Amino acid sequence: EVQLVESGGGLVQPGGSLRLSCAASGFTFSDHYMDWVRQAPGMGLEWVGRISNKGNSYTTNYAASVKGRFAISSDESKNSLHLQMNSLKTEDTAVYYCASLRAVYGDGYYYHYMDVWGKGTTVTVSS
Amino acid sequence: DIQLTQSPSFLSASVGDRVTITCRASQGIRSYLAWYQQKPGKAPKLLIYVASTLQSGVPSRFSGSGSGTEFTLTISSLQPEDFATYYCQQVNSYPVTFGQGTRLEIK
């Protein structure tokens, strides 16, 4: 069974750091692109960032709101995805989900959709 | 960034109703759109991708259509388990963006 389990959430002060993890099982982790998505309390979904697969050199892309503060990495040996969050702000308070992506070919490129999600981990940034 | 605007933001309907949710993109995204369903306290679930392709295991009462800038999600006959919030998402270009959501409630 394909499964993603996030961990590492908690309470942190503004300006602090936190590292989230996402443990993957049931699929070949290194073959898949992976995303982080967050949801602030009572709000909609916000894409945080993406890491490509091993074949595409684990390239990363980020939302403007987190670029330069957050970093996504993959640990193939442990089938784990990580989100290092630095210089945290109160507006980073959210449930953070990891998702594995389905690649669909079209118009000469692969386009990626979030087909398996973890249950999320809660990050609260507050003094 | 590509903005996605869903309408309506809130919808009240009865079991058995046919409902349609619209998603409009601020610029053309071809067919690179997905729909997700989210229930309270749960992770989103992929329903439809490439605008009209049903994800495996999703009931056939769900359907999607559209291309370019206007897309629709239709539920042909609402079931009790369909009451949830629905989001559209574009994957045509970075950054990936979501619509603001449509909350579907029981009348």
mmCIF file of C-alpha atoms in Angstrom:
data_model
loop_
_atom_site.group_PDB
_atom_site.id
_atom_site.type_symbol
_atom_site.label_atom_id
_atom_site.label_comp_id
_atom_site.label_asym_id
_atom_site.label_seq_id
_atom_site.Cartn_x
_atom_site.Cartn_y
_atom_site.Cartn_z
ATOM 1 C CA GLU A 1 0.000 0.000 0.000
ATOM 2 C CA VAL A 2 1.292 3.432 -0.945
ATOM 3 C CA GLN A 3 1.637 5.537 2.203
ATOM 4 C CA LEU A 4 3.072 8.879 3.245
ATOM 5 C CA VAL A 5 3.503 9.848 6.896
ATOM 6 C CA GLU A 6 4.567 13.348 7.916
ATOM 7 C CA SER A 7 6.282 14.199 11.186
ATOM 8 C CA GLY A 8 8.213 17.006 12.845
ATOM 9 C CA GLY A 9 5.500 19.587 13.335
ATOM 10 C CA GLY A 10 5.154 21.591 16.518
ATOM 11 C CA LEU A 11 5.240 25.006 18.143
ATOM 12 C CA VAL A 12 8.096 27.334 17.221
ATOM 13 C CA GLN A 13 8.775 30.992 17.858
ATOM 14 C CA PRO A 14 8.908 33.532 15.035
ATOM 15 C CA GLY A 15 12.367 33.512 13.490
ATOM 16 C CA GLY A 16 12.932 29.910 14.479
ATOM 17 C CA SER A 17 13.506 26.780 12.429
ATOM 18 C CA LEU A 18 11.793 23.438 12.036
ATOM 19 C CA ARG A 19 12.428 20.368 9.905
ATOM 20 C CA LEU A 20 9.515 18.323 8.657
ATOM 21 C CA SER A 21 9.858 14.787 7.376
ATOM 22 C CA CYS A 22 7.689 12.605 5.175
ATOM 23 C CA ALA A 23 8.269 8.854 5.272
ATOM 24 C CA ALA A 24 7.251 7.051 2.086
ATOM 25 C CA SER A 25 6.409 3.401 1.616
ATOM 26 C CA GLY A 26 4.810 1.139 -0.971
ATOM 27 C CA PHE A 27 6.390 2.716 -4.041
ATOM 28 C CA THR A 28 9.787 3.468 -5.561
ATOM 29 C CA PHE A 29 10.462 6.774 -3.896
ATOM 30 C CA SER A 30 13.309 7.875 -6.158
ATOM 31 C CA ASP A 31 11.077 7.598 -9.261
ATOM 32 C CA HIS A 32 8.562 10.186 -8.089
ATOM 33 C CA TYR A 33 8.342 13.943 -7.920
ATOM 34 C CA MET A 34 7.149 15.084 -4.482
ATOM 35 C CA ASP A 35 5.391 18.224 -3.252
ATOM 36 C CA TRP A 36 4.755 20.020 -0.003
ATOM 37 C CA VAL A 37 1.379 21.758 0.319
ATOM 38 C CA ARG A 38 0.119 23.705 3.326
ATOM 39 C CA GLN A 39 -3.226 24.845 4.648
ATOM 40 C CA ALA A 40 -3.529 27.661 7.156
ATOM 41 C CA PRO A 41 -6.359 27.362 9.701
ATOM 42 C CA GLY A 42 -9.727 27.808 7.975
ATOM 43 C CA MET A 43 -8.075 28.610 4.654
ATOM 44 C CA GLY A 44 -7.474 26.960 1.290
ATOM 45 C CA LEU A 45 -4.583 24.964 -0.092
ATOM 46 C CA GLU A 46 -1.230 26.592 -0.863
ATOM 47 C CA TRP A 47 1.540 24.893 -2.810
ATOM 48 C CA VAL A 48 4.867 25.241 -0.977
ATOM 49 C CA GLY A 49 7.358 23.547 -3.249
ATOM 50 C CA ARG A 50 8.458 20.545 -5.279
ATOM 51 C CA ILE A 51 11.426 18.250 -5.691
ATOM 52 C CA SER A 52 11.882 16.269 -8.866
ATOM 53 C CA ASN A 53 12.914 12.642 -9.036
ATOM 54 C CA LYS A 54 16.392 11.137 -9.122
ATOM 55 C CA GLY A 55 16.355 10.984 -12.910
ATOM 56 C CA ASN A 56 15.877 14.766 -12.987
ATOM 57 C CA SER A 57 18.592 15.425 -10.410
ATOM 58 C CA TYR A 58 16.253 16.254 -7.514
ATOM 59 C CA THR A 59 15.619 19.759 -8.876
ATOM 60 C CA THR A 60 13.565 22.004 -6.598
ATOM 61 C CA ASN A 61 10.974 24.740 -7.149
ATOM 62 C CA TYR A 62 9.354 26.929 -4.496
ATOM 63 C CA ALA A 63 6.478 29.308 -3.961
ATOM 64 C CA ALA A 64 7.569 32.935 -3.728
ATOM 65 C CA SER A 65 6.278 33.106 -0.148
ATOM 66 C CA VAL A 66 8.865 30.574 1.062
ATOM 67 C CA LYS A 67 11.718 30.888 -1.418
ATOM 68 C CA GLY A 68 15.011 31.529 0.353
ATOM 69 C CA ARG A 69 13.621 30.367 3.713
ATOM 70 C CA PHE A 70 12.485 26.795 3.020
ATOM 71 C CA ALA A 71 14.435 23.955 1.432
ATOM 72 C CA ILE A 72 13.194 20.589 0.197
ATOM 73 C CA SER A 73 15.461 17.550 0.116
ATOM 74 C CA SER A 74 15.157 13.815 -0.511
ATOM 75 C CA ASP A 75 16.925 10.960 1.241
ATOM 76 C CA GLU A 76 16.687 8.013 -1.116
ATOM 77 C CA SER A 77 18.349 5.642 1.358
ATOM 78 C CA LYS A 78 15.558 6.244 3.872
ATOM 79 C CA ASN A 79 12.687 6.840 1.428
ATOM 80 C CA SER A 80 12.184 10.193 3.100
ATOM 81 C CA LEU A 81 11.332 13.716 2.025
ATOM 82 C CA HIS A 82 12.264 16.705 4.153
ATOM 83 C CA LEU A 83 11.226 20.326 4.435
ATOM 84 C CA GLN A 84 13.706 22.548 6.252
ATOM 85 C CA MET A 85 11.935 25.713 7.360
ATOM 86 C CA ASN A 86 14.013 28.670 8.538
ATOM 87 C CA SER A 87 13.165 32.256 9.514
ATOM 88 C CA LEU A 88 9.623 31.166 10.311
ATOM 89 C CA LYS A 89 6.842 33.737 10.375
ATOM 90 C CA THR A 90 3.437 33.640 12.031
ATOM 91 C CA GLU A 91 1.878 33.331 8.567
ATOM 92 C CA ASP A 92 3.664 29.991 8.112
ATOM 93 C CA THR A 93 1.270 28.495 10.672
ATOM 94 C CA ALA A 94 -0.517 25.671 8.839
ATOM 95 C CA VAL A 95 -1.020 21.974 8.385
ATOM 96 C CA TYR A 96 1.753 20.770 6.072
ATOM 97 C CA TYR A 97 1.078 17.885 3.712
ATOM 98 C CA CYS A 98 3.496 15.942 1.567
ATOM 99 C CA ALA A 99 2.219 14.435 -1.662
ATOM 100 C CA SER A 100 3.625 12.112 -4.282
ATOM 101 C CA LEU A 101 2.949 13.067 -7.856
ATOM 102 C CA ARG A 102 1.549 11.231 -10.857
ATOM 103 C CA ALA A 103 3.361 12.203 -14.063
ATOM 104 C CA VAL A 104 1.204 12.560 -17.166
ATOM 105 C CA TYR A 105 2.778 13.176 -20.568
ATOM 106 C CA GLY A 106 1.398 15.850 -22.827
ATOM 107 C CA ASP A 107 2.590 18.465 -25.320
ATOM 108 C CA GLY A 108 6.179 17.289 -25.030
ATOM 109 C CA TYR A 109 6.424 17.502 -21.239
ATOM 110 C CA TYR A 110 5.384 15.638 -18.121
ATOM 111 C CA TYR A 111 2.792 17.357 -15.929
ATOM 112 C CA HIS A 112 2.407 16.344 -12.322
ATOM 113 C CA TYR A 113 -0.667 15.791 -10.176
ATOM 114 C CA MET A 114 -0.817 15.073 -6.423
ATOM 115 C CA ASP A 115 -2.256 11.578 -6.289
ATOM 116 C CA VAL A 116 -1.158 10.338 -2.840
ATOM 117 C CA TRP A 117 -1.193 12.553 0.246
ATOM 118 C CA GLY A 118 -0.056 12.155 3.807
ATOM 119 C CA LYS A 119 -2.338 13.051 6.704
ATOM 120 C CA GLY A 120 -0.393 16.215 7.485
ATOM 121 C CA THR A 121 1.581 17.648 10.371
ATOM 122 C CA THR A 122 0.732 20.892 12.167
ATOM 123 C CA VAL A 123 3.183 23.778 12.442
ATOM 124 C CA THR A 124 2.364 26.667 14.763
ATOM 125 C CA VAL A 125 4.553 29.754 14.708
ATOM 126 C CA SER A 126 3.812 31.891 17.735
ATOM 127 C CA SER A 127 5.545 33.675 20.574
ATOM 128 C CA ASP B 1 1.171 33.670 -11.382
ATOM 129 C CA ILE B 2 -1.973 32.053 -12.741
ATOM 130 C CA GLN B 3 -5.040 32.862 -10.645
ATOM 131 C CA LEU B 4 -7.878 30.344 -10.401
ATOM 132 C CA THR B 5 -11.328 31.586 -9.435
ATOM 133 C CA GLN B 6 -13.967 29.078 -8.428
ATOM 134 C CA SER B 7 -17.689 29.726 -8.439
ATOM 135 C CA PRO B 8 -19.662 29.476 -6.397
ATOM 136 C CA SER B 9 -17.616 29.640 -3.186
ATOM 137 C CA PHE B 10 -20.492 28.043 -1.299
ATOM 138 C CA LEU B 11 -23.169 25.690 -2.566
ATOM 139 C CA SER B 12 -26.116 24.176 -0.753
ATOM 140 C CA ALA B 13 -27.692 21.129 -2.401
ATOM 141 C CA SER B 14 -29.686 17.983 -1.663
ATOM 142 C CA VAL B 15 -28.882 14.309 -2.063
ATOM 143 C CA GLY B 16 -29.652 13.330 -5.632
ATOM 144 C CA ASP B 17 -29.060 16.820 -7.076
ATOM 145 C CA ARG B 18 -26.819 17.484 -10.042
ATOM 146 C CA VAL B 19 -24.255 20.164 -9.220
ATOM 147 C CA THR B 20 -21.639 22.002 -11.238
ATOM 148 C CA ILE B 21 -18.628 23.939 -9.981
ATOM 149 C CA THR B 22 -16.747 26.275 -12.295
ATOM 150 C CA CYS B 23 -13.057 27.155 -12.245
ATOM 151 C CA ARG B 24 -11.747 30.040 -14.340
ATOM 152 C CA ALA B 25 -8.051 30.616 -14.981
ATOM 153 C CA SER B 26 -6.523 34.067 -15.417
ATOM 154 C CA GLN B 27 -4.716 32.812 -18.512
ATOM 155 C CA GLY B 28 -4.872 29.725 -20.680
ATOM 156 C CA ILE B 29 -3.699 26.503 -19.061
ATOM 157 C CA ARG B 30 -4.672 24.110 -21.883
ATOM 158 C CA SER B 31 -6.053 21.019 -20.094
ATOM 159 C CA TYR B 32 -3.603 20.959 -17.193
ATOM 160 C CA LEU B 33 -6.131 21.175 -14.424
ATOM 161 C CA ALA B 34 -7.042 18.886 -11.543
ATOM 162 C CA TRP B 35 -9.903 18.702 -9.065
ATOM 163 C CA TYR B 36 -9.518 17.657 -5.427
ATOM 164 C CA GLN B 37 -12.042 16.847 -2.723
ATOM 165 C CA GLN B 38 -11.293 17.617 0.916
ATOM 166 C CA LYS B 39 -13.332 16.636 3.948
ATOM 167 C CA PRO B 40 -12.868 18.353 7.342
ATOM 168 C CA GLY B 41 -9.681 17.293 9.095
ATOM 169 C CA LYS B 42 -8.574 15.133 6.172
ATOM 170 C CA ALA B 43 -6.040 15.435 3.386
ATOM 171 C CA PRO B 44 -7.266 16.352 -0.096
ATOM 172 C CA LYS B 45 -8.082 13.543 -2.514
ATOM 173 C CA LEU B 46 -7.404 13.671 -6.256
ATOM 174 C CA LEU B 47 -10.621 13.262 -8.242
ATOM 175 C CA ILE B 48 -9.826 14.343 -11.788
ATOM 176 C CA TYR B 49 -6.678 15.281 -13.691
ATOM 177 C CA VAL B 50 -5.946 16.577 -17.173
ATOM 178 C CA ALA B 51 -9.306 18.329 -16.830
ATOM 179 C CA SER B 52 -11.432 15.252 -17.499
ATOM 180 C CA THR B 53 -9.585 12.046 -16.569
ATOM 181 C CA LEU B 54 -11.140 10.273 -13.594
ATOM 182 C CA GLN B 55 -8.659 9.084 -10.968
ATOM 183 C CA SER B 56 -8.794 5.360 -10.291
ATOM 184 C CA GLY B 57 -11.409 4.479 -7.693
ATOM 185 C CA VAL B 58 -13.381 7.730 -8.042
ATOM 186 C CA PRO B 59 -17.098 7.153 -8.710
ATOM 187 C CA SER B 60 -18.325 7.817 -12.235
ATOM 188 C CA ARG B 61 -20.850 10.385 -11.001
ATOM 189 C CA PHE B 62 -17.894 12.798 -10.955
ATOM 190 C CA SER B 63 -16.877 14.305 -14.280
ATOM 191 C CA GLY B 64 -14.731 17.172 -15.458
ATOM 192 C CA SER B 65 -14.602 19.201 -18.628
ATOM 193 C CA GLY B 66 -13.059 22.283 -20.161
ATOM 194 C CA SER B 67 -9.834 23.621 -21.565
ATOM 195 C CA GLY B 68 -8.077 26.937 -21.883
ATOM 196 C CA THR B 69 -9.504 29.167 -19.177
ATOM 197 C CA GLU B 70 -12.847 27.632 -18.188
ATOM 198 C CA PHE B 71 -13.397 24.295 -16.501
ATOM 199 C CA THR B 72 -16.219 22.525 -14.727
ATOM 200 C CA LEU B 73 -16.597 19.764 -12.187
ATOM 201 C CA THR B 74 -19.981 18.051 -12.266
ATOM 202 C CA ILE B 75 -21.457 15.615 -9.773
ATOM 203 C CA SER B 76 -24.371 13.949 -11.514
ATOM 204 C CA SER B 77 -26.289 12.738 -8.451
ATOM 205 C CA LEU B 78 -25.071 13.907 -5.060
ATOM 206 C CA GLN B 79 -24.454 11.277 -2.436
ATOM 207 C CA PRO B 80 -24.125 11.963 1.312
ATOM 208 C CA GLU B 81 -20.366 11.334 1.195
ATOM 209 C CA ASP B 82 -19.891 14.051 -1.474
ATOM 210 C CA PHE B 83 -20.495 16.929 0.907
ATOM 211 C CA ALA B 84 -17.016 18.435 1.181
ATOM 212 C CA THR B 85 -14.860 21.256 -0.144
ATOM 213 C CA TYR B 86 -13.625 21.067 -3.732
ATOM 214 C CA TYR B 87 -10.502 22.717 -5.133
ATOM 215 C CA CYS B 88 -9.263 23.151 -8.672
ATOM 216 C CA GLN B 89 -5.516 23.266 -9.314
ATOM 217 C CA GLN B 90 -3.453 24.219 -12.337
ATOM 218 C CA VAL B 91 -0.199 22.417 -13.155
ATOM 219 C CA ASN B 92 0.460 24.149 -16.483
ATOM 220 C CA SER B 93 3.206 26.347 -15.065
ATOM 221 C CA TYR B 94 5.014 27.254 -11.880
ATOM 222 C CA PRO B 95 3.988 28.202 -9.326
ATOM 223 C CA VAL B 96 1.309 25.549 -9.004
ATOM 224 C CA THR B 97 -1.853 27.315 -7.847
ATOM 225 C CA PHE B 98 -5.211 26.312 -6.374
ATOM 226 C CA GLY B 99 -8.618 27.889 -6.539
ATOM 227 C CA GLN B 100 -10.032 29.266 -3.311
ATOM 228 C CA GLY B 101 -12.350 26.289 -2.847
ATOM 229 C CA THR B 102 -16.062 25.548 -3.119
ATOM 230 C CA ARG B 103 -17.777 24.339 0.012
ATOM 231 C CA LEU B 104 -20.646 21.976 -0.787
ATOM 232 C CA GLU B 105 -23.154 21.571 2.024
ATOM 233 C CA ILE B 106 -26.364 19.650 2.552
ATOM 234 C CA LYS B 107 -29.542 21.680 2.069
#
